[in-house]
């Protein structure tokens, strides 16, 4: 390795993760440079607009990668035809906490009667985030997509909305575990959302792996985090030379078994 390349590698390692937003820079063999951004899908009003330097990075990139391009709207939920209402399809021990949380959010629990458990969990999570002041229009990935479109930068999907829907629809027991985890870790999830917002408003993590509170059981974490990280790793490792900005949920960036660690392993 030449002296210049050794100095460049040393400087890259020294300055990795020093962006004023949650991000990690990784250089892959073959002159491929990734700026991995820890996104949050819903944000507060003061999280907009994006930092000017991040907008400039997107404009200078060969492509922006996102989990799914949500600029055209989300994939519609497919609701199965159920013979039994939700109350008779989930354990009785979950019904009371679901009623309690729905009442706190001002939701009519009757609207859940013909929905699968995973869909109920997502609706509850979205309303919890809204109660904390978060809105989709201020989500980081949504703003990054808009910035890429404004700069005519190609947008590539790591998986796409249809793949996300398929993953949810094929969860064991129709995503009962996701609903159970949502209710069990209700307050922990709220604190985690506030922590991720603080990474954008105050200061991002400086360590490569962050100890984060558990909001998923082991099996669900493997499906929603580990398996997706491994698939994204394969896609990113196959990229041609260039500079890429990659927006993934902050848990994929800093959580256990995170994407940067997998990419560094090659």
PDB file of C-alpha atoms in Angstrom:
ATOM      1  CA  UNK A   1       0.000   0.000   0.000  1.00  0.00           C
ATOM      2  CA  UNK A   2       1.396   3.407  -0.985  1.00  0.00           C
ATOM      3  CA  UNK A   3       2.085   6.097   1.606  1.00  0.00           C
ATOM      4  CA  UNK A   4      -0.797   8.156   0.212  1.00  0.00           C
ATOM      5  CA  UNK A   5      -3.247   5.266   0.548  1.00  0.00           C
ATOM      6  CA  UNK A   6      -2.048   4.534   4.107  1.00  0.00           C
ATOM      7  CA  UNK A   7      -2.544   8.173   5.062  1.00  0.00           C
ATOM      8  CA  UNK A   8      -5.959   8.219   3.395  1.00  0.00           C
ATOM      9  CA  UNK A   9      -7.034   5.063   5.236  1.00  0.00           C
ATOM     10  CA  UNK A  10      -5.768   6.472   8.543  1.00  0.00           C
ATOM     11  CA  UNK A  11      -7.612   9.752   8.025  1.00  0.00           C
ATOM     12  CA  UNK A  12     -10.817   7.974   6.976  1.00  0.00           C
ATOM     13  CA  UNK A  13     -10.733   5.828  10.114  1.00  0.00           C
ATOM     14  CA  UNK A  14     -10.010   8.863  12.277  1.00  0.00           C
ATOM     15  CA  UNK A  15     -12.861  10.926  10.858  1.00  0.00           C
ATOM     16  CA  UNK A  16     -15.439   8.144  10.431  1.00  0.00           C
ATOM     17  CA  UNK A  17     -18.685   8.959  12.159  1.00  0.00           C
ATOM     18  CA  UNK A  18     -17.816  12.643  12.705  1.00  0.00           C
ATOM     19  CA  UNK A  19     -20.747  14.004  10.695  1.00  0.00           C
ATOM     20  CA  UNK A  20     -23.081  16.248  12.710  1.00  0.00           C
ATOM     21  CA  UNK A  21     -25.846  13.747  11.917  1.00  0.00           C
ATOM     22  CA  UNK A  22     -25.906   9.985  12.655  1.00  0.00           C
ATOM     23  CA  UNK A  23     -23.740   8.501   9.911  1.00  0.00           C
ATOM     24  CA  UNK A  24     -20.830   6.152   9.287  1.00  0.00           C
ATOM     25  CA  UNK A  25     -18.472   6.288   6.309  1.00  0.00           C
ATOM     26  CA  UNK A  26     -17.177   3.047   4.861  1.00  0.00           C
ATOM     27  CA  UNK A  27     -14.765   2.555   1.967  1.00  0.00           C
ATOM     28  CA  UNK A  28     -14.987  -0.777   0.174  1.00  0.00           C
ATOM     29  CA  UNK A  29     -12.323  -2.250  -2.117  1.00  0.00           C
ATOM     30  CA  UNK A  30     -12.579  -1.095  -5.699  1.00  0.00           C
ATOM     31  CA  UNK A  31     -12.990   2.644  -5.020  1.00  0.00           C
ATOM     32  CA  UNK A  32     -16.486   2.339  -3.543  1.00  0.00           C
ATOM     33  CA  UNK A  33     -17.448   4.858  -0.890  1.00  0.00           C
ATOM     34  CA  UNK A  34     -20.575   4.556   1.256  1.00  0.00           C
ATOM     35  CA  UNK A  35     -22.016   7.270   3.480  1.00  0.00           C
ATOM     36  CA  UNK A  36     -24.435   5.309   5.694  1.00  0.00           C
ATOM     37  CA  UNK A  37     -27.048   7.554   7.307  1.00  0.00           C
ATOM     38  CA  UNK A  38     -29.097   6.528  10.355  1.00  0.00           C
ATOM     39  CA  UNK A  39     -32.558   7.538   9.259  1.00  0.00           C
ATOM     40  CA  UNK A  40     -35.752   7.871  11.237  1.00  0.00           C
ATOM     41  CA  UNK A  41     -38.925   7.372   9.240  1.00  0.00           C
ATOM     42  CA  UNK A  42     -40.926  10.037  11.094  1.00  0.00           C
ATOM     43  CA  UNK A  43     -39.446  13.274  12.387  1.00  0.00           C
ATOM     44  CA  UNK A  44     -40.213  16.456  14.257  1.00  0.00           C
ATOM     45  CA  UNK A  45     -40.694  19.830  12.601  1.00  0.00           C
ATOM     46  CA  UNK A  46     -37.247  21.022  13.681  1.00  0.00           C
ATOM     47  CA  UNK A  47     -35.622  18.083  11.879  1.00  0.00           C
ATOM     48  CA  UNK A  48     -36.359  19.874   8.605  1.00  0.00           C
ATOM     49  CA  UNK A  49     -34.738  20.965   6.439  1.00  0.00           C
ATOM     50  CA  UNK A  50     -31.852  18.511   6.203  1.00  0.00           C
ATOM     51  CA  UNK A  51     -28.349  19.793   7.028  1.00  0.00           C
ATOM     52  CA  UNK A  52     -26.938  21.610   4.001  1.00  0.00           C
ATOM     53  CA  UNK A  53     -23.812  19.412   4.000  1.00  0.00           C
ATOM     54  CA  UNK A  54     -25.946  16.260   3.832  1.00  0.00           C
ATOM     55  CA  UNK A  55     -27.941  17.709   0.924  1.00  0.00           C
ATOM     56  CA  UNK A  56     -24.617  18.430  -0.805  1.00  0.00           C
ATOM     57  CA  UNK A  57     -23.438  14.836  -0.200  1.00  0.00           C
ATOM     58  CA  UNK A  58     -26.635  13.529  -1.783  1.00  0.00           C
ATOM     59  CA  UNK A  59     -26.274  15.876  -4.774  1.00  0.00           C
ATOM     60  CA  UNK A  60     -22.686  14.670  -5.336  1.00  0.00           C
ATOM     61  CA  UNK A  61     -23.534  10.975  -5.002  1.00  0.00           C
ATOM     62  CA  UNK A  62     -23.805   8.481  -7.855  1.00  0.00           C
ATOM     63  CA  UNK A  63     -26.999   7.191  -6.224  1.00  0.00           C
ATOM     64  CA  UNK A  64     -29.091   7.382  -3.084  1.00  0.00           C
ATOM     65  CA  UNK A  65     -30.077   4.047  -1.564  1.00  0.00           C
ATOM     66  CA  UNK A  66     -33.152   3.847   0.675  1.00  0.00           C
ATOM     67  CA  UNK A  67     -35.005   0.927   2.192  1.00  0.00           C
ATOM     68  CA  UNK A  68     -37.990   1.801   0.014  1.00  0.00           C
ATOM     69  CA  UNK A  69     -38.837   4.765  -2.203  1.00  0.00           C
ATOM     70  CA  UNK A  70     -41.871   6.139  -0.369  1.00  0.00           C
ATOM     71  CA  UNK A  71     -42.275   9.208  -2.584  1.00  0.00           C
ATOM     72  CA  UNK A  72     -44.950   7.438  -4.596  1.00  0.00           C
ATOM     73  CA  UNK A  73     -46.960   6.375  -1.540  1.00  0.00           C
ATOM     74  CA  UNK A  74     -46.878   3.198   0.524  1.00  0.00           C
ATOM     75  CA  UNK A  75     -48.023  -0.188  -0.675  1.00  0.00           C
ATOM     76  CA  UNK A  76     -51.661  -0.742   0.336  1.00  0.00           C
ATOM     77  CA  UNK A  77     -52.411  -3.103   3.196  1.00  0.00           C
ATOM     78  CA  UNK A  78     -54.056  -6.349   2.151  1.00  0.00           C
ATOM     79  CA  UNK A  79     -56.630  -7.203   4.797  1.00  0.00           C
ATOM     80  CA  UNK A  80     -57.637 -10.893   4.923  1.00  0.00           C
ATOM     81  CA  UNK A  81     -61.233 -11.924   5.472  1.00  0.00           C
ATOM     82  CA  UNK A  82     -61.524 -13.145   9.039  1.00  0.00           C
ATOM     83  CA  UNK A  83     -64.331 -15.214  10.497  1.00  0.00           C
ATOM     84  CA  UNK A  84     -63.367 -14.098  13.998  1.00  0.00           C
ATOM     85  CA  UNK A  85     -62.791 -10.575  15.355  1.00  0.00           C
ATOM     86  CA  UNK A  86     -59.329  -9.615  16.603  1.00  0.00           C
ATOM     87  CA  UNK A  87     -60.356 -10.104  20.207  1.00  0.00           C
ATOM     88  CA  UNK A  88     -60.828 -13.812  19.532  1.00  0.00           C
ATOM     89  CA  UNK A  89     -57.670 -14.153  17.437  1.00  0.00           C
ATOM     90  CA  UNK A  90     -55.138 -12.889  19.982  1.00  0.00           C
ATOM     91  CA  UNK A  91     -54.397 -14.098  23.521  1.00  0.00           C
ATOM     92  CA  UNK A  92     -56.707 -12.595  26.123  1.00  0.00           C
ATOM     93  CA  UNK A  93     -53.647 -11.297  28.001  1.00  0.00           C
ATOM     94  CA  UNK A  94     -52.955  -8.906  25.088  1.00  0.00           C
ATOM     95  CA  UNK A  95     -56.465  -7.551  24.705  1.00  0.00           C
ATOM     96  CA  UNK A  96     -56.577  -5.429  27.859  1.00  0.00           C
ATOM     97  CA  UNK A  97     -53.245  -3.631  27.254  1.00  0.00           C
ATOM     98  CA  UNK A  98     -54.284  -3.092  23.629  1.00  0.00           C
ATOM     99  CA  UNK A  99     -57.555  -1.530  24.769  1.00  0.00           C
ATOM    100  CA  UNK A 100     -55.682   0.652  27.257  1.00  0.00           C
ATOM    101  CA  UNK A 101     -53.109   1.943  24.752  1.00  0.00           C
ATOM    102  CA  UNK A 102     -55.756   2.492  22.073  1.00  0.00           C
ATOM    103  CA  UNK A 103     -57.837   4.532  24.520  1.00  0.00           C
ATOM    104  CA  UNK A 104     -54.766   6.615  25.454  1.00  0.00           C
ATOM    105  CA  UNK A 105     -54.254   7.396  21.759  1.00  0.00           C
ATOM    106  CA  UNK A 106     -57.915   8.146  21.145  1.00  0.00           C
ATOM    107  CA  UNK A 107     -58.314   5.197  18.777  1.00  0.00           C
ATOM    108  CA  UNK A 108     -61.519   3.220  18.272  1.00  0.00           C
ATOM    109  CA  UNK A 109     -60.417  -0.349  18.905  1.00  0.00           C
ATOM    110  CA  UNK A 110     -63.319  -1.583  16.763  1.00  0.00           C
ATOM    111  CA  UNK A 111     -61.329  -0.507  13.676  1.00  0.00           C
ATOM    112  CA  UNK A 112     -58.846  -3.279  14.461  1.00  0.00           C
ATOM    113  CA  UNK A 113     -61.351  -6.111  14.428  1.00  0.00           C
ATOM    114  CA  UNK A 114     -60.603  -7.258  10.860  1.00  0.00           C
ATOM    115  CA  UNK A 115     -56.876  -6.457  10.830  1.00  0.00           C
ATOM    116  CA  UNK A 116     -53.958  -8.880  11.286  1.00  0.00           C
ATOM    117  CA  UNK A 117     -51.874  -8.373  14.452  1.00  0.00           C
ATOM    118  CA  UNK A 118     -48.843  -6.971  12.571  1.00  0.00           C
ATOM    119  CA  UNK A 119     -51.005  -4.241  11.036  1.00  0.00           C
ATOM    120  CA  UNK A 120     -52.464  -3.330  14.427  1.00  0.00           C
ATOM    121  CA  UNK A 121     -48.904  -3.082  15.778  1.00  0.00           C
ATOM    122  CA  UNK A 122     -47.821  -0.716  12.980  1.00  0.00           C
ATOM    123  CA  UNK A 123     -50.873   1.505  13.453  1.00  0.00           C
ATOM    124  CA  UNK A 124     -50.224   1.688  17.187  1.00  0.00           C
ATOM    125  CA  UNK A 125     -46.548   2.530  16.628  1.00  0.00           C
ATOM    126  CA  UNK A 126     -47.399   5.259  14.110  1.00  0.00           C
ATOM    127  CA  UNK A 127     -49.904   6.890  16.470  1.00  0.00           C
ATOM    128  CA  UNK A 128     -47.455   6.671  19.354  1.00  0.00           C
ATOM    129  CA  UNK A 129     -44.883   8.497  17.224  1.00  0.00           C
ATOM    130  CA  UNK A 130     -47.443  11.145  16.288  1.00  0.00           C
ATOM    131  CA  UNK A 131     -48.292  11.614  19.958  1.00  0.00           C
ATOM    132  CA  UNK A 132     -44.573  12.374  20.497  1.00  0.00           C
ATOM    133  CA  UNK A 133     -44.722  15.064  17.801  1.00  0.00           C
ATOM    134  CA  UNK A 134     -43.290  13.061  14.898  1.00  0.00           C
ATOM    135  CA  UNK A 135     -44.709  13.315  11.371  1.00  0.00           C
ATOM    136  CA  UNK A 136     -43.928  11.400   8.141  1.00  0.00           C
ATOM    137  CA  UNK A 137     -43.265  14.609   6.168  1.00  0.00           C
ATOM    138  CA  UNK A 138     -40.316  15.352   8.449  1.00  0.00           C
ATOM    139  CA  UNK A 139     -38.914  11.813   8.246  1.00  0.00           C
ATOM    140  CA  UNK A 140     -35.246  11.731   7.247  1.00  0.00           C
ATOM    141  CA  UNK A 141     -35.544   9.224   4.420  1.00  0.00           C
ATOM    142  CA  UNK A 142     -38.505  11.139   2.958  1.00  0.00           C
ATOM    143  CA  UNK A 143     -36.481  14.355   2.971  1.00  0.00           C
ATOM    144  CA  UNK A 144     -33.445  12.571   1.507  1.00  0.00           C
ATOM    145  CA  UNK A 145     -35.557  11.191  -1.340  1.00  0.00           C
ATOM    146  CA  UNK A 146     -36.826  14.697  -2.084  1.00  0.00           C
ATOM    147  CA  UNK A 147     -33.252  16.032  -2.043  1.00  0.00           C
ATOM    148  CA  UNK A 148     -32.139  13.324  -4.486  1.00  0.00           C
ATOM    149  CA  UNK A 149     -35.040  14.041  -6.813  1.00  0.00           C
ATOM    150  CA  UNK A 150     -34.257  17.770  -6.728  1.00  0.00           C
ATOM    151  CA  UNK A 151     -30.640  17.056  -7.708  1.00  0.00           C
ATOM    152  CA  UNK A 152     -31.601  14.407 -10.309  1.00  0.00           C
ATOM    153  CA  UNK A 153     -29.659  11.764  -8.356  1.00  0.00           C
ATOM    154  CA  UNK A 154     -30.811   8.170  -9.053  1.00  0.00           C
ATOM    155  CA  UNK A 155     -32.729   6.539  -6.207  1.00  0.00           C
ATOM    156  CA  UNK A 156     -32.247   2.817  -5.616  1.00  0.00           C
ATOM    157  CA  UNK A 157     -34.206   0.611  -3.220  1.00  0.00           C
ATOM    158  CA  UNK A 158     -32.613  -1.856  -0.825  1.00  0.00           C
ATOM    159  CA  UNK A 159     -35.843  -3.834  -0.771  1.00  0.00           C
ATOM    160  CA  UNK A 160     -38.949  -1.801  -1.765  1.00  0.00           C
ATOM    161  CA  UNK A 161     -42.413  -1.440  -0.252  1.00  0.00           C
ATOM    162  CA  UNK A 162     -43.765  -4.651  -1.766  1.00  0.00           C
ATOM    163  CA  UNK A 163     -40.933  -6.692  -0.245  1.00  0.00           C
ATOM    164  CA  UNK A 164     -41.605  -5.021   3.099  1.00  0.00           C
ATOM    165  CA  UNK A 165     -45.274  -5.935   2.847  1.00  0.00           C
ATOM    166  CA  UNK A 166     -44.416  -9.537   1.994  1.00  0.00           C
ATOM    167  CA  UNK A 167     -42.101  -9.724   5.006  1.00  0.00           C
ATOM    168  CA  UNK A 168     -44.862  -8.478   7.321  1.00  0.00           C
ATOM    169  CA  UNK A 169     -47.538 -10.700   5.818  1.00  0.00           C
ATOM    170  CA  UNK A 170     -45.382 -13.801   6.254  1.00  0.00           C
ATOM    171  CA  UNK A 171     -44.420 -13.196   9.891  1.00  0.00           C
ATOM    172  CA  UNK A 172     -45.239 -16.187  12.125  1.00  0.00           C
ATOM    173  CA  UNK A 173     -48.757 -16.092  13.608  1.00  0.00           C
ATOM    174  CA  UNK A 174     -49.580 -13.070  11.410  1.00  0.00           C
ATOM    175  CA  UNK A 175     -47.161 -10.906  13.358  1.00  0.00           C
ATOM    176  CA  UNK A 176     -48.590 -11.638  16.791  1.00  0.00           C
ATOM    177  CA  UNK A 177     -45.057 -11.316  18.197  1.00  0.00           C
ATOM    178  CA  UNK A 178     -44.770  -7.798  16.756  1.00  0.00           C
ATOM    179  CA  UNK A 179     -47.993  -6.754  18.469  1.00  0.00           C
ATOM    180  CA  UNK A 180     -46.903  -8.336  21.740  1.00  0.00           C
ATOM    181  CA  UNK A 181     -43.497  -6.621  21.616  1.00  0.00           C
ATOM    182  CA  UNK A 182     -45.135  -3.295  20.739  1.00  0.00           C
ATOM    183  CA  UNK A 183     -47.339  -3.444  23.831  1.00  0.00           C
ATOM    184  CA  UNK A 184     -44.711  -4.944  26.155  1.00  0.00           C
ATOM    185  CA  UNK A 185     -42.040  -2.367  25.256  1.00  0.00           C
ATOM    186  CA  UNK A 186     -44.408   0.579  24.824  1.00  0.00           C
ATOM    187  CA  UNK A 187     -42.536   3.037  27.046  1.00  0.00           C
ATOM    188  CA  UNK A 188     -39.116   1.753  25.968  1.00  0.00           C
ATOM    189  CA  UNK A 189     -40.023   2.341  22.331  1.00  0.00           C
ATOM    190  CA  UNK A 190     -41.056   5.909  23.146  1.00  0.00           C
ATOM    191  CA  UNK A 191     -37.679   6.544  24.802  1.00  0.00           C
ATOM    192  CA  UNK A 192     -35.895   4.998  21.811  1.00  0.00           C
ATOM    193  CA  UNK A 193     -37.746   7.304  19.410  1.00  0.00           C
ATOM    194  CA  UNK A 194     -36.761  10.302  21.518  1.00  0.00           C
ATOM    195  CA  UNK A 195     -33.147   9.095  21.570  1.00  0.00           C
ATOM    196  CA  UNK A 196     -33.007   8.787  17.780  1.00  0.00           C
ATOM    197  CA  UNK A 197     -34.532  12.245  17.363  1.00  0.00           C
ATOM    198  CA  UNK A 198     -31.839  13.612  19.697  1.00  0.00           C
ATOM    199  CA  UNK A 199     -29.166  12.161  17.401  1.00  0.00           C
ATOM    200  CA  UNK A 200     -30.396  14.546  14.718  1.00  0.00           C
ATOM    201  CA  UNK A 201     -31.147  17.569  16.889  1.00  0.00           C
ATOM    202  CA  UNK A 202     -28.290  17.387  19.409  1.00  0.00           C
ATOM    203  CA  UNK A 203     -25.396  15.034  18.666  1.00  0.00           C
ATOM    204  CA  UNK A 204     -25.048  11.630  16.983  1.00  0.00           C
ATOM    205  CA  UNK A 205     -23.349   8.625  18.606  1.00  0.00           C
ATOM    206  CA  UNK A 206     -19.561   8.566  18.315  1.00  0.00           C
ATOM    207  CA  UNK A 207     -19.098   4.857  19.029  1.00  0.00           C
ATOM    208  CA  UNK A 208     -19.573   2.266  16.274  1.00  0.00           C
ATOM    209  CA  UNK A 209     -21.899   0.052  18.304  1.00  0.00           C
ATOM    210  CA  UNK A 210     -24.451   1.597  20.638  1.00  0.00           C
ATOM    211  CA  UNK A 211     -26.199  -0.294  23.432  1.00  0.00           C
ATOM    212  CA  UNK A 212     -29.852   0.244  22.636  1.00  0.00           C
ATOM    213  CA  UNK A 213     -32.883  -0.799  24.680  1.00  0.00           C
ATOM    214  CA  UNK A 214     -34.563  -3.978  23.486  1.00  0.00           C
ATOM    215  CA  UNK A 215     -37.909  -3.438  21.767  1.00  0.00           C
ATOM    216  CA  UNK A 216     -38.034  -6.772  19.888  1.00  0.00           C
ATOM    217  CA  UNK A 217     -37.777 -10.363  21.016  1.00  0.00           C
ATOM    218  CA  UNK A 218     -34.830 -12.404  19.706  1.00  0.00           C
ATOM    219  CA  UNK A 219     -36.694 -14.160  16.860  1.00  0.00           C
ATOM    220  CA  UNK A 220     -38.365 -10.989  15.646  1.00  0.00           C
ATOM    221  CA  UNK A 221     -35.091  -9.053  15.834  1.00  0.00           C
ATOM    222  CA  UNK A 222     -33.471 -11.698  13.645  1.00  0.00           C
ATOM    223  CA  UNK A 223     -36.192 -11.360  10.977  1.00  0.00           C
ATOM    224  CA  UNK A 224     -36.551  -7.573  11.016  1.00  0.00           C
ATOM    225  CA  UNK A 225     -32.920  -6.622  11.598  1.00  0.00           C
ATOM    226  CA  UNK A 226     -30.302  -9.361  11.125  1.00  0.00           C
ATOM    227  CA  UNK A 227     -31.715 -10.991   8.001  1.00  0.00           C
ATOM    228  CA  UNK A 228     -32.396  -7.678   6.273  1.00  0.00           C
ATOM    229  CA  UNK A 229     -28.916  -6.371   7.149  1.00  0.00           C
ATOM    230  CA  UNK A 230     -27.374  -9.449   5.556  1.00  0.00           C
ATOM    231  CA  UNK A 231     -29.413  -9.021   2.367  1.00  0.00           C
ATOM    232  CA  UNK A 232     -28.492  -5.323   2.129  1.00  0.00           C
ATOM    233  CA  UNK A 233     -24.830  -6.183   2.703  1.00  0.00           C
ATOM    234  CA  UNK A 234     -24.818  -8.452  -0.346  1.00  0.00           C
ATOM    235  CA  UNK A 235     -26.441  -5.766  -2.489  1.00  0.00           C
ATOM    236  CA  UNK A 236     -24.019  -3.041  -1.380  1.00  0.00           C
ATOM    237  CA  UNK A 237     -20.947  -5.254  -1.769  1.00  0.00           C
ATOM    238  CA  UNK A 238     -21.927  -5.797  -5.414  1.00  0.00           C
ATOM    239  CA  UNK A 239     -21.909  -2.063  -6.268  1.00  0.00           C
ATOM    240  CA  UNK A 240     -19.590  -0.717  -8.977  1.00  0.00           C
ATOM    241  CA  UNK A 241     -17.020   2.003  -8.180  1.00  0.00           C
ATOM    242  CA  UNK A 242     -18.610   5.238  -7.023  1.00  0.00           C
ATOM    243  CA  UNK A 243     -19.886   7.316  -4.138  1.00  0.00           C
ATOM    244  CA  UNK A 244     -23.186   6.348  -2.579  1.00  0.00           C
ATOM    245  CA  UNK A 245     -25.391   7.700   0.176  1.00  0.00           C
ATOM    246  CA  UNK A 246     -27.330   4.958   1.952  1.00  0.00           C
ATOM    247  CA  UNK A 247     -30.259   5.717   4.271  1.00  0.00           C
ATOM    248  CA  UNK A 248     -31.282   2.943   6.663  1.00  0.00           C
ATOM    249  CA  UNK A 249     -33.167   2.973   9.934  1.00  0.00           C
ATOM    250  CA  UNK A 250     -30.913   4.025  12.793  1.00  0.00           C
ATOM    251  CA  UNK A 251     -31.217   0.604  14.443  1.00  0.00           C
ATOM    252  CA  UNK A 252     -29.667  -0.955  11.333  1.00  0.00           C
ATOM    253  CA  UNK A 253     -26.736   1.442  11.674  1.00  0.00           C
ATOM    254  CA  UNK A 254     -25.970   1.100  15.389  1.00  0.00           C
ATOM    255  CA  UNK A 255     -27.805  -1.922  16.758  1.00  0.00           C
ATOM    256  CA  UNK A 256     -26.404  -5.376  17.440  1.00  0.00           C
ATOM    257  CA  UNK A 257     -25.394  -7.140  14.203  1.00  0.00           C
ATOM    258  CA  UNK A 258     -25.514  -3.808  12.386  1.00  0.00           C
ATOM    259  CA  UNK A 259     -24.952  -3.177   8.702  1.00  0.00           C
ATOM    260  CA  UNK A 260     -21.604  -1.316   8.998  1.00  0.00           C
ATOM    261  CA  UNK A 261     -20.088  -4.213  10.963  1.00  0.00           C
ATOM    262  CA  UNK A 262     -21.198  -6.680   8.274  1.00  0.00           C
ATOM    263  CA  UNK A 263     -19.760  -4.497   5.504  1.00  0.00           C
ATOM    264  CA  UNK A 264     -16.419  -4.133   7.284  1.00  0.00           C
ATOM    265  CA  UNK A 265     -16.230  -7.915   7.572  1.00  0.00           C
ATOM    266  CA  UNK A 266     -16.386  -8.085   3.772  1.00  0.00           C
TER     267      UNK A 266
END
